[in-house]
């Protein structure tokens, strides 16, 4: 277990989903698919879509709720980290757009791109500012408007993704025994060819041709990613348990990235966890990339199921490939 001089803890958690629902039966009218295939292969029933606005419009309401919950003003935030692969624009950073929208006027900030592992990467990066003693209130937002890069004529991908935001506040832990206790993070660039968006960057800037070739949409070789994700997420979850001498009985919650129910079940099996100890909302929101994990934390905390001193393993796998796990002893007092 790591022993930094100061421990970082989550002291507030919130999320936001847009109102518009895109159900499996809606998708049946758009591409050659069916509800049964989607549910059995992925676990998804519906997802939310933001019709107007960008990722900052998902992040802003989540952060507004978070500030209210913690009872602090916008000027008290020191650092803003927005984890996203769908920034409002290439630049300025969505963190700056969010700063302006919410008047987080004493903060500096930046965006972090690590796809579906984005929130875990952000959590670990954000924790460094607390652990080093340089900052007191770090906002980590996971937000993605995946509908903005989804090809709704491609049945392989359009059934998977949704739009949402989740946010946490990191502060020095009041008790050294609780907070972010350990992390294991990885990346492997050889996985890049299986999940990417080819266009819009410096390699393939936007042209009529890149639009015609659909370079501005997500490409995924689902089967290839599935094979690596199922092993990667299970292995890293088992690794963090071993490093911290945790058995399945010691873990209260697995908080997995919500990409596919079958990947999550395999991970729970490897950890010796019953599915009743797994946070699952993929059925209602699909894969919202950087937002999935903070959304689970927020929903489970608000409903009173996530309680103080519980042991959590957060685990994710995504494009890059990027993956990792974080071990947390939950610090917040019970919501209910
Ligand atoms: O979040 C970041 C990391 N991403 C992931 O972890 C995602 C990993 N991959 C997956 O979750 C799964 O691979 C998918 C859900 C994307 C696909 O499931 P699969 O069981 O791997 O299906 P498949 O791609 O092997 O396709 C099986 C069949 C194919 O037909 P044939 O070739 O067997 O005739 C597909 O054409 O299912 C077909 N298919 C569909 N059928 C109905 C593919 N998409 C659909 C669809 N509806 N939407």
Tab-separated table of C-alpha atoms and ligand atoms in Angstrom:
chain	number	residue	atom	x	y	z
A	1	UNK	CA	0.000	0.000	0.000
A	2	UNK	CA	1.257	3.506	-0.827
A	3	UNK	CA	1.901	5.885	2.058
A	4	UNK	CA	1.889	9.509	0.859
A	5	UNK	CA	2.234	12.146	3.603
A	6	UNK	CA	-1.306	13.364	2.919
A	7	UNK	CA	-4.083	11.139	1.636
A	8	UNK	CA	-6.559	12.349	-1.052
A	9	UNK	CA	-10.229	11.584	-0.416
A	10	UNK	CA	-13.444	12.066	-2.370
A	11	UNK	CA	-15.488	14.570	-0.366
A	12	UNK	CA	-18.340	15.209	-2.825
A	13	UNK	CA	-19.744	13.294	-5.794
A	14	UNK	CA	-22.393	14.114	-8.391
A	15	UNK	CA	-23.555	13.364	-11.901
A	16	UNK	CA	-25.746	14.649	-14.691
A	17	UNK	CA	-27.546	12.891	-17.530
A	18	UNK	CA	-29.541	14.645	-20.254
A	19	UNK	CA	-33.306	13.973	-20.451
A	20	UNK	CA	-33.543	12.502	-23.957
A	21	UNK	CA	-33.603	8.701	-24.013
A	22	UNK	CA	-32.425	6.573	-26.957
A	23	UNK	CA	-33.859	3.103	-26.388
A	24	UNK	CA	-33.055	-0.204	-28.050
A	25	UNK	CA	-36.396	-0.027	-29.839
A	26	UNK	CA	-35.470	3.434	-31.192
A	27	UNK	CA	-32.216	1.922	-32.541
A	28	UNK	CA	-34.171	-0.941	-34.163
A	29	UNK	CA	-35.702	1.730	-36.416
A	30	UNK	CA	-32.283	3.202	-37.311
A	31	UNK	CA	-30.067	0.136	-38.004
A	32	UNK	CA	-30.433	-3.618	-38.476
A	33	UNK	CA	-30.417	-4.636	-34.808
A	34	UNK	CA	-32.791	-5.837	-32.130
A	35	UNK	CA	-33.394	-5.361	-28.426
A	36	UNK	CA	-32.571	-8.984	-27.595
A	37	UNK	CA	-29.160	-8.879	-29.330
A	38	UNK	CA	-28.210	-5.620	-27.658
A	39	UNK	CA	-29.278	-6.716	-24.180
A	40	UNK	CA	-27.683	-10.156	-24.296
A	41	UNK	CA	-24.392	-9.024	-25.931
A	42	UNK	CA	-23.934	-5.791	-23.981
A	43	UNK	CA	-26.445	-5.440	-21.103
A	44	UNK	CA	-27.701	-2.101	-22.461
A	45	UNK	CA	-31.392	-1.175	-22.671
A	46	UNK	CA	-31.231	2.573	-23.177
A	47	UNK	CA	-28.865	5.533	-23.159
A	48	UNK	CA	-29.185	9.330	-22.807
A	49	UNK	CA	-28.449	11.796	-25.590
A	50	UNK	CA	-27.621	15.491	-25.313
A	51	UNK	CA	-29.396	17.105	-28.244
A	52	UNK	CA	-27.924	20.598	-28.002
A	53	UNK	CA	-24.646	21.782	-26.522
A	54	UNK	CA	-21.270	20.210	-25.862
A	55	UNK	CA	-19.523	18.216	-23.163
A	56	UNK	CA	-19.204	21.284	-20.922
A	57	UNK	CA	-23.025	21.406	-20.852
A	58	UNK	CA	-22.994	17.927	-19.321
A	59	UNK	CA	-20.176	18.784	-16.918
A	60	UNK	CA	-21.545	22.132	-15.692
A	61	UNK	CA	-24.776	20.851	-14.074
A	62	UNK	CA	-22.863	17.966	-12.463
A	63	UNK	CA	-20.322	20.355	-10.939
A	64	UNK	CA	-23.018	22.829	-9.844
A	65	UNK	CA	-24.667	20.005	-7.853
A	66	UNK	CA	-21.304	19.000	-6.419
A	67	UNK	CA	-20.565	22.517	-5.128
A	68	UNK	CA	-24.034	22.669	-3.519
A	69	UNK	CA	-23.557	19.261	-1.926
A	70	UNK	CA	-20.195	20.263	-0.413
A	71	UNK	CA	-21.512	23.712	0.519
A	72	UNK	CA	-18.619	25.604	-1.068
A	73	UNK	CA	-18.428	28.515	-3.481
A	74	UNK	CA	-17.017	28.263	-7.031
A	75	UNK	CA	-14.034	30.416	-6.023
A	76	UNK	CA	-12.835	27.693	-3.621
A	77	UNK	CA	-11.825	25.219	-6.343
A	78	UNK	CA	-8.036	25.087	-6.947
A	79	UNK	CA	-7.724	22.752	-9.942
A	80	UNK	CA	-10.184	21.594	-12.642
A	81	UNK	CA	-9.472	18.381	-14.486
A	82	UNK	CA	-11.864	17.434	-17.275
A	83	UNK	CA	-11.385	13.874	-18.486
A	84	UNK	CA	-12.920	13.531	-21.939
A	85	UNK	CA	-12.402	12.388	-25.521
A	86	UNK	CA	-15.171	14.682	-26.731
A	87	UNK	CA	-14.022	18.171	-25.659
A	88	UNK	CA	-16.261	21.063	-26.722
A	89	UNK	CA	-13.412	22.044	-29.074
A	90	UNK	CA	-9.770	21.033	-29.547
A	91	UNK	CA	-8.936	24.213	-27.705
A	92	UNK	CA	-9.510	26.027	-25.462
A	93	UNK	CA	-9.571	23.191	-22.936
A	94	UNK	CA	-13.054	22.223	-21.795
A	95	UNK	CA	-11.700	22.820	-18.263
A	96	UNK	CA	-11.417	26.538	-19.154
A	97	UNK	CA	-14.914	26.592	-20.678
A	98	UNK	CA	-16.231	25.006	-17.493
A	99	UNK	CA	-14.302	27.510	-15.394
A	100	UNK	CA	-15.992	30.391	-17.206
A	101	UNK	CA	-19.469	28.820	-17.064
A	102	UNK	CA	-19.283	28.243	-13.311
A	103	UNK	CA	-16.964	31.145	-12.397
A	104	UNK	CA	-14.373	28.863	-10.812
A	105	UNK	CA	-12.183	31.916	-10.834
A	106	UNK	CA	-9.334	30.821	-8.545
A	107	UNK	CA	-8.724	27.517	-10.326
A	108	UNK	CA	-6.350	26.492	-13.070
A	109	UNK	CA	-7.071	23.406	-15.095
A	110	UNK	CA	-6.689	21.210	-18.115
A	111	UNK	CA	-8.234	18.351	-20.059
A	112	UNK	CA	-7.029	14.771	-19.873
A	113	UNK	CA	-7.582	12.250	-22.657
A	114	UNK	CA	-7.487	8.575	-21.732
A	115	UNK	CA	-10.790	7.403	-23.240
A	116	UNK	CA	-12.714	4.940	-21.066
A	117	UNK	CA	-9.946	4.973	-18.457
A	118	UNK	CA	-10.038	8.782	-18.424
A	119	UNK	CA	-11.711	9.162	-15.058
A	120	UNK	CA	-9.344	6.740	-13.308
A	121	UNK	CA	-6.331	8.467	-14.873
A	122	UNK	CA	-7.819	11.819	-13.774
A	123	UNK	CA	-8.423	10.577	-10.249
A	124	UNK	CA	-4.808	9.447	-9.907
A	125	UNK	CA	-3.438	12.677	-11.426
A	126	UNK	CA	-5.770	14.817	-9.279
A	127	UNK	CA	-4.753	12.926	-6.132
A	128	UNK	CA	-1.104	13.925	-6.707
A	129	UNK	CA	-1.977	17.600	-6.155
A	130	UNK	CA	-3.509	16.744	-2.785
A	131	UNK	CA	-0.859	14.221	-1.736
A	132	UNK	CA	1.961	16.673	-2.527
A	133	UNK	CA	0.274	19.308	-0.366
A	134	UNK	CA	0.216	21.933	-3.121
A	135	UNK	CA	-3.580	22.118	-3.565
A	136	UNK	CA	-6.606	21.608	-1.324
A	137	UNK	CA	-9.644	21.230	-3.630
A	138	UNK	CA	-9.293	19.401	-6.925
A	139	UNK	CA	-12.271	18.846	-9.186
A	140	UNK	CA	-12.133	15.711	-11.334
A	141	UNK	CA	-14.842	15.537	-13.986
A	142	UNK	CA	-15.478	12.615	-16.331
A	143	UNK	CA	-17.724	13.814	-19.149
A	144	UNK	CA	-18.386	12.707	-22.694
A	145	UNK	CA	-20.873	13.530	-25.387
A	146	UNK	CA	-20.281	10.263	-27.239
A	147	UNK	CA	-23.250	10.917	-29.543
A	148	UNK	CA	-21.113	13.642	-31.187
A	149	UNK	CA	-18.656	11.041	-32.563
A	150	UNK	CA	-21.035	8.093	-33.046
A	151	UNK	CA	-22.063	6.917	-36.520
A	152	UNK	CA	-25.771	6.138	-36.202
A	153	UNK	CA	-25.612	4.016	-39.377
A	154	UNK	CA	-23.016	1.624	-37.850
A	155	UNK	CA	-24.738	-1.046	-35.778
A	156	UNK	CA	-21.420	-2.233	-34.370
A	157	UNK	CA	-20.914	0.959	-32.387
A	158	UNK	CA	-24.102	3.059	-32.262
A	159	UNK	CA	-25.814	0.719	-29.821
A	160	UNK	CA	-23.036	1.107	-27.263
A	161	UNK	CA	-22.602	4.754	-26.359
A	162	UNK	CA	-24.414	7.504	-24.437
A	163	UNK	CA	-23.836	11.007	-23.075
A	164	UNK	CA	-23.285	11.914	-19.399
A	165	UNK	CA	-21.032	13.510	-16.813
A	166	UNK	CA	-19.858	12.593	-13.341
A	167	UNK	CA	-17.727	14.640	-10.973
A	168	UNK	CA	-15.863	14.246	-7.707
A	169	UNK	CA	-14.083	16.657	-5.405
A	170	UNK	CA	-10.716	15.578	-3.991
A	171	UNK	CA	-9.517	17.055	-0.696
A	172	UNK	CA	-7.008	16.021	1.983
A	173	UNK	CA	-8.564	13.107	3.858
A	174	UNK	CA	-9.691	13.909	7.393
A	175	UNK	CA	-8.587	10.385	8.424
A	176	UNK	CA	-5.375	8.908	7.045
A	177	UNK	CA	-6.964	5.432	6.809
A	178	UNK	CA	-9.613	6.491	4.255
A	179	UNK	CA	-9.410	7.902	0.740
A	180	UNK	CA	-7.441	6.803	-2.324
A	181	UNK	CA	-5.217	4.092	-0.923
A	182	UNK	CA	-3.590	2.615	-4.021
A	183	UNK	CA	-3.603	2.541	-7.794
A	184	UNK	CA	-2.242	0.443	-10.652
A	185	UNK	CA	-2.259	2.067	-14.090
A	186	UNK	CA	-1.210	0.822	-17.511
A	187	UNK	CA	-1.150	1.755	-21.172
A	188	UNK	CA	-0.203	-0.181	-24.298
A	189	UNK	CA	-0.108	1.755	-27.549
A	190	UNK	CA	-0.082	-1.420	-29.640
A	191	UNK	CA	-3.853	-1.512	-29.028
A	192	UNK	CA	-4.362	1.785	-30.842
A	193	UNK	CA	-5.446	0.227	-34.120
A	194	UNK	CA	-8.506	-1.475	-32.613
A	195	UNK	CA	-10.341	1.528	-31.165
A	196	UNK	CA	-9.858	5.054	-32.457
A	197	UNK	CA	-11.229	8.119	-34.195
A	198	UNK	CA	-8.995	8.724	-37.184
A	199	UNK	CA	-10.005	12.202	-38.291
A	200	UNK	CA	-9.862	15.713	-36.928
A	201	UNK	CA	-6.388	15.525	-35.381
A	202	UNK	CA	-3.103	16.739	-36.862
A	203	UNK	CA	-2.595	13.487	-38.762
A	204	UNK	CA	-5.878	13.604	-40.648
A	205	UNK	CA	-7.268	17.117	-40.343
A	206	UNK	CA	-10.853	17.600	-41.460
A	207	UNK	CA	-11.381	17.625	-45.219
A	208	UNK	CA	-14.329	16.651	-47.405
A	209	UNK	CA	-12.535	13.341	-47.888
A	210	UNK	CA	-12.193	12.619	-44.159
A	211	UNK	CA	-15.886	13.344	-43.741
A	212	UNK	CA	-16.822	11.107	-46.691
A	213	UNK	CA	-14.637	8.323	-45.274
A	214	UNK	CA	-16.310	8.666	-41.852
A	215	UNK	CA	-12.996	9.398	-40.130
A	216	UNK	CA	-14.760	11.622	-37.586
A	217	UNK	CA	-16.599	8.726	-35.974
A	218	UNK	CA	-15.524	6.045	-33.502
A	219	UNK	CA	-14.056	2.953	-35.094
A	220	UNK	CA	-13.948	-0.188	-32.959
A	221	UNK	CA	-12.986	-3.765	-33.705
A	222	UNK	CA	-15.320	-4.947	-30.964
A	223	UNK	CA	-14.214	-8.560	-30.849
A	224	UNK	CA	-10.505	-7.660	-30.625
A	225	UNK	CA	-11.109	-5.083	-27.869
A	226	UNK	CA	-13.410	-7.456	-25.993
A	227	UNK	CA	-10.738	-10.177	-25.794
A	228	UNK	CA	-8.124	-7.822	-24.328
A	229	UNK	CA	-10.531	-5.854	-22.105
A	230	UNK	CA	-11.940	-8.943	-20.439
A	231	UNK	CA	-8.443	-10.088	-19.410
A	232	UNK	CA	-7.030	-6.604	-18.750
A	233	UNK	CA	-9.781	-5.435	-16.419
A	234	UNK	CA	-9.879	-8.718	-14.497
A	235	UNK	CA	-6.064	-8.881	-14.180
A	236	UNK	CA	-5.639	-5.312	-12.946
A	237	UNK	CA	-8.480	-5.735	-10.441
A	238	UNK	CA	-6.933	-8.937	-9.111
A	239	UNK	CA	-3.516	-7.219	-8.984
A	240	UNK	CA	-4.731	-4.339	-6.836
A	241	UNK	CA	-6.447	-6.799	-4.485
A	242	UNK	CA	-3.258	-8.852	-4.113
A	243	UNK	CA	-1.094	-5.769	-3.521
A	244	UNK	CA	-3.413	-4.756	-0.681
A	245	UNK	CA	-4.086	-8.249	0.726
A	246	UNK	CA	-7.781	-8.023	-0.102
A	247	UNK	CA	-10.006	-11.051	-0.668
A	248	UNK	CA	-13.438	-10.970	-2.314
A	249	UNK	CA	-14.954	-10.785	1.186
A	250	UNK	CA	-13.026	-7.586	1.945
A	251	UNK	CA	-14.275	-5.740	-1.145
A	252	UNK	CA	-17.662	-4.071	-0.665
A	253	UNK	CA	-18.036	-2.729	-4.210
A	254	UNK	CA	-16.504	-3.239	-7.607
A	255	UNK	CA	-17.024	0.011	-9.530
A	256	UNK	CA	-16.305	-1.025	-13.111
A	257	UNK	CA	-16.223	0.984	-16.317
A	258	UNK	CA	-19.541	0.180	-17.991
A	259	UNK	CA	-18.592	-1.029	-21.491
A	260	UNK	CA	-20.121	-4.493	-21.558
A	261	UNK	CA	-21.923	-6.524	-18.900
A	262	UNK	CA	-20.022	-9.663	-19.951
A	263	UNK	CA	-16.651	-7.957	-19.339
A	264	UNK	CA	-17.862	-6.781	-15.922
A	265	UNK	CA	-19.133	-10.265	-14.916
A	266	UNK	CA	-15.794	-11.825	-15.883
A	267	UNK	CA	-14.009	-9.246	-13.756
A	268	UNK	CA	-16.296	-9.928	-10.756
A	269	UNK	CA	-15.717	-13.693	-11.154
A	270	UNK	CA	-11.958	-13.209	-11.106
A	271	UNK	CA	-12.283	-11.118	-7.924
A	272	UNK	CA	-14.524	-13.730	-6.272
A	273	UNK	CA	-17.305	-11.188	-5.972
A	274	UNK	CA	-21.006	-11.780	-6.153
A	275	UNK	CA	-22.712	-9.552	-8.750
A	276	UNK	CA	-24.704	-7.977	-5.884
A	277	UNK	CA	-21.445	-6.208	-4.974
A	278	UNK	CA	-20.986	-4.728	-8.440
A	279	UNK	CA	-22.225	-1.242	-9.322
A	280	UNK	CA	-24.120	-1.570	-12.592
A	281	UNK	CA	-26.021	1.069	-14.529
A	282	UNK	CA	-25.002	0.106	-18.074
A	283	UNK	CA	-28.624	-0.942	-18.711
A	284	UNK	CA	-29.809	2.675	-18.312
A	285	UNK	CA	-26.915	4.698	-19.722
A	286	UNK	CA	-24.743	2.477	-21.953
A	287	UNK	CA	-21.064	3.320	-22.261
A	288	UNK	CA	-20.557	6.993	-21.399
A	289	UNK	CA	-16.731	6.679	-21.592
A	290	UNK	CA	-15.127	8.879	-18.879
A	291	UNK	CA	-18.430	9.361	-17.045
A	292	UNK	CA	-19.320	5.763	-16.157
A	293	UNK	CA	-17.377	5.366	-12.899
A	294	UNK	CA	-18.195	8.713	-11.211
A	295	UNK	CA	-21.852	8.240	-12.250
A	296	UNK	CA	-21.951	4.893	-10.445
A	297	UNK	CA	-20.316	6.392	-7.346
A	298	UNK	CA	-22.822	9.245	-7.369
A	299	UNK	CA	-25.914	7.067	-7.843
A	300	UNK	CA	-24.861	4.529	-5.231
A	301	UNK	CA	-23.924	7.209	-2.703
A	302	UNK	CA	-27.144	9.186	-3.236
A	303	UNK	CA	-29.243	6.028	-2.813
A	304	UNK	CA	-27.510	5.285	0.499
A	305	UNK	CA	-25.936	1.999	-0.655
A	306	UNK	CA	-22.373	3.344	-0.656
A	307	UNK	CA	-21.338	3.846	2.953
A	308	UNK	CA	-18.443	5.274	4.902
A	309	UNK	CA	-15.411	2.972	5.352
A	310	UNK	CA	-16.487	0.577	2.602
A	311	UNK	CA	-13.718	-0.861	0.391
A	312	UNK	CA	-14.042	-0.064	-3.308
A	313	UNK	CA	-12.120	-1.279	-6.320
A	314	UNK	CA	-12.562	1.012	-9.322
A	315	UNK	CA	-11.519	-0.602	-12.576
A	316	UNK	CA	-11.471	0.441	-16.243
A	317	UNK	CA	-10.231	-0.519	-19.692
A	318	UNK	CA	-10.338	1.635	-22.806
A	319	UNK	CA	-8.852	2.918	-26.032
A	320	UNK	CA	-5.098	3.267	-26.192
A	321	UNK	CA	-5.126	0.708	-24.757
A	322	UNK	CA	-5.356	2.336	-21.333
A	323	UNK	CA	-6.410	0.526	-18.183
A	324	UNK	CA	-6.080	0.515	-14.438
A	325	UNK	CA	-7.581	0.065	-10.992
A	326	UNK	CA	-7.881	2.274	-7.924
A	327	UNK	CA	-8.453	1.096	-4.347
A	328	UNK	CA	-10.511	3.481	-2.211
A	329	UNK	CA	-11.789	3.316	1.355
A	330	UNK	CA	-14.869	5.512	1.117
A	331	UNK	CA	-14.622	8.675	3.236
A	332	UNK	CA	-17.963	10.392	2.852
A	333	UNK	CA	-20.574	10.085	5.558
A	334	UNK	CA	-23.650	8.159	4.527
A	335	UNK	CA	-26.117	10.094	2.375
A	336	UNK	CA	-29.086	8.290	3.947
B	1	LIG	O1	-15.226	0.979	-23.557
B	1	LIG	C1	-14.004	0.852	-24.151
B	1	LIG	C2	-13.622	-0.528	-24.497
B	1	LIG	N1	-14.615	-1.159	-25.315
B	1	LIG	C3	-15.099	-2.340	-24.965
B	1	LIG	O2	-14.747	-2.853	-23.949
B	1	LIG	C4	-16.040	-3.018	-25.945
B	1	LIG	C5	-15.579	-4.426	-26.216
B	1	LIG	N2	-16.388	-5.149	-27.173
B	1	LIG	C6	-17.678	-5.490	-26.967
B	1	LIG	O3	-18.273	-5.109	-25.982
B	1	LIG	C7	-18.329	-6.437	-27.931
B	1	LIG	O4	-17.362	-6.950	-28.820
B	1	LIG	C8	-19.480	-5.806	-28.787
B	1	LIG	C9	-20.683	-5.593	-27.900
B	1	LIG	C10	-19.014	-4.503	-29.407
B	1	LIG	C11	-19.895	-6.793	-29.890
B	1	LIG	O5	-20.263	-8.038	-29.315
B	1	LIG	P1	-19.656	-9.405	-29.894
B	1	LIG	O6	-20.299	-10.490	-29.121
B	1	LIG	O7	-18.166	-9.318	-29.863
B	1	LIG	O8	-20.218	-9.438	-31.358
B	1	LIG	P2	-19.416	-9.453	-32.726
B	1	LIG	O9	-18.830	-8.139	-33.016
B	1	LIG	O10	-18.528	-10.661	-32.769
B	1	LIG	O11	-20.597	-9.724	-33.698
B	1	LIG	C12	-21.337	-10.967	-33.701
B	1	LIG	C13	-22.385	-10.881	-34.783
B	1	LIG	C14	-21.827	-10.455	-36.130
B	1	LIG	O12	-22.524	-11.160	-37.127
B	1	LIG	P3	-21.852	-12.425	-37.847
B	1	LIG	O13	-20.584	-11.919	-38.447
B	1	LIG	O14	-21.627	-13.415	-36.735
B	1	LIG	O15	-22.894	-12.825	-38.823
B	1	LIG	C15	-22.171	-8.993	-36.192
B	1	LIG	O16	-22.299	-8.529	-37.525
B	1	LIG	O17	-23.385	-9.901	-34.420
B	1	LIG	C16	-23.495	-8.958	-35.488
B	1	LIG	N3	-23.800	-7.653	-34.915
B	1	LIG	C17	-25.033	-7.261	-34.593
B	1	LIG	N4	-26.228	-7.858	-34.702
B	1	LIG	C18	-27.295	-7.192	-34.270
B	1	LIG	C19	-22.935	-6.658	-34.587
B	1	LIG	N5	-23.606	-5.622	-34.069
B	1	LIG	C20	-24.903	-5.967	-34.056
B	1	LIG	C21	-26.065	-5.318	-33.646
B	1	LIG	N6	-27.243	-5.952	-33.756
B	1	LIG	N7	-26.048	-4.063	-33.116
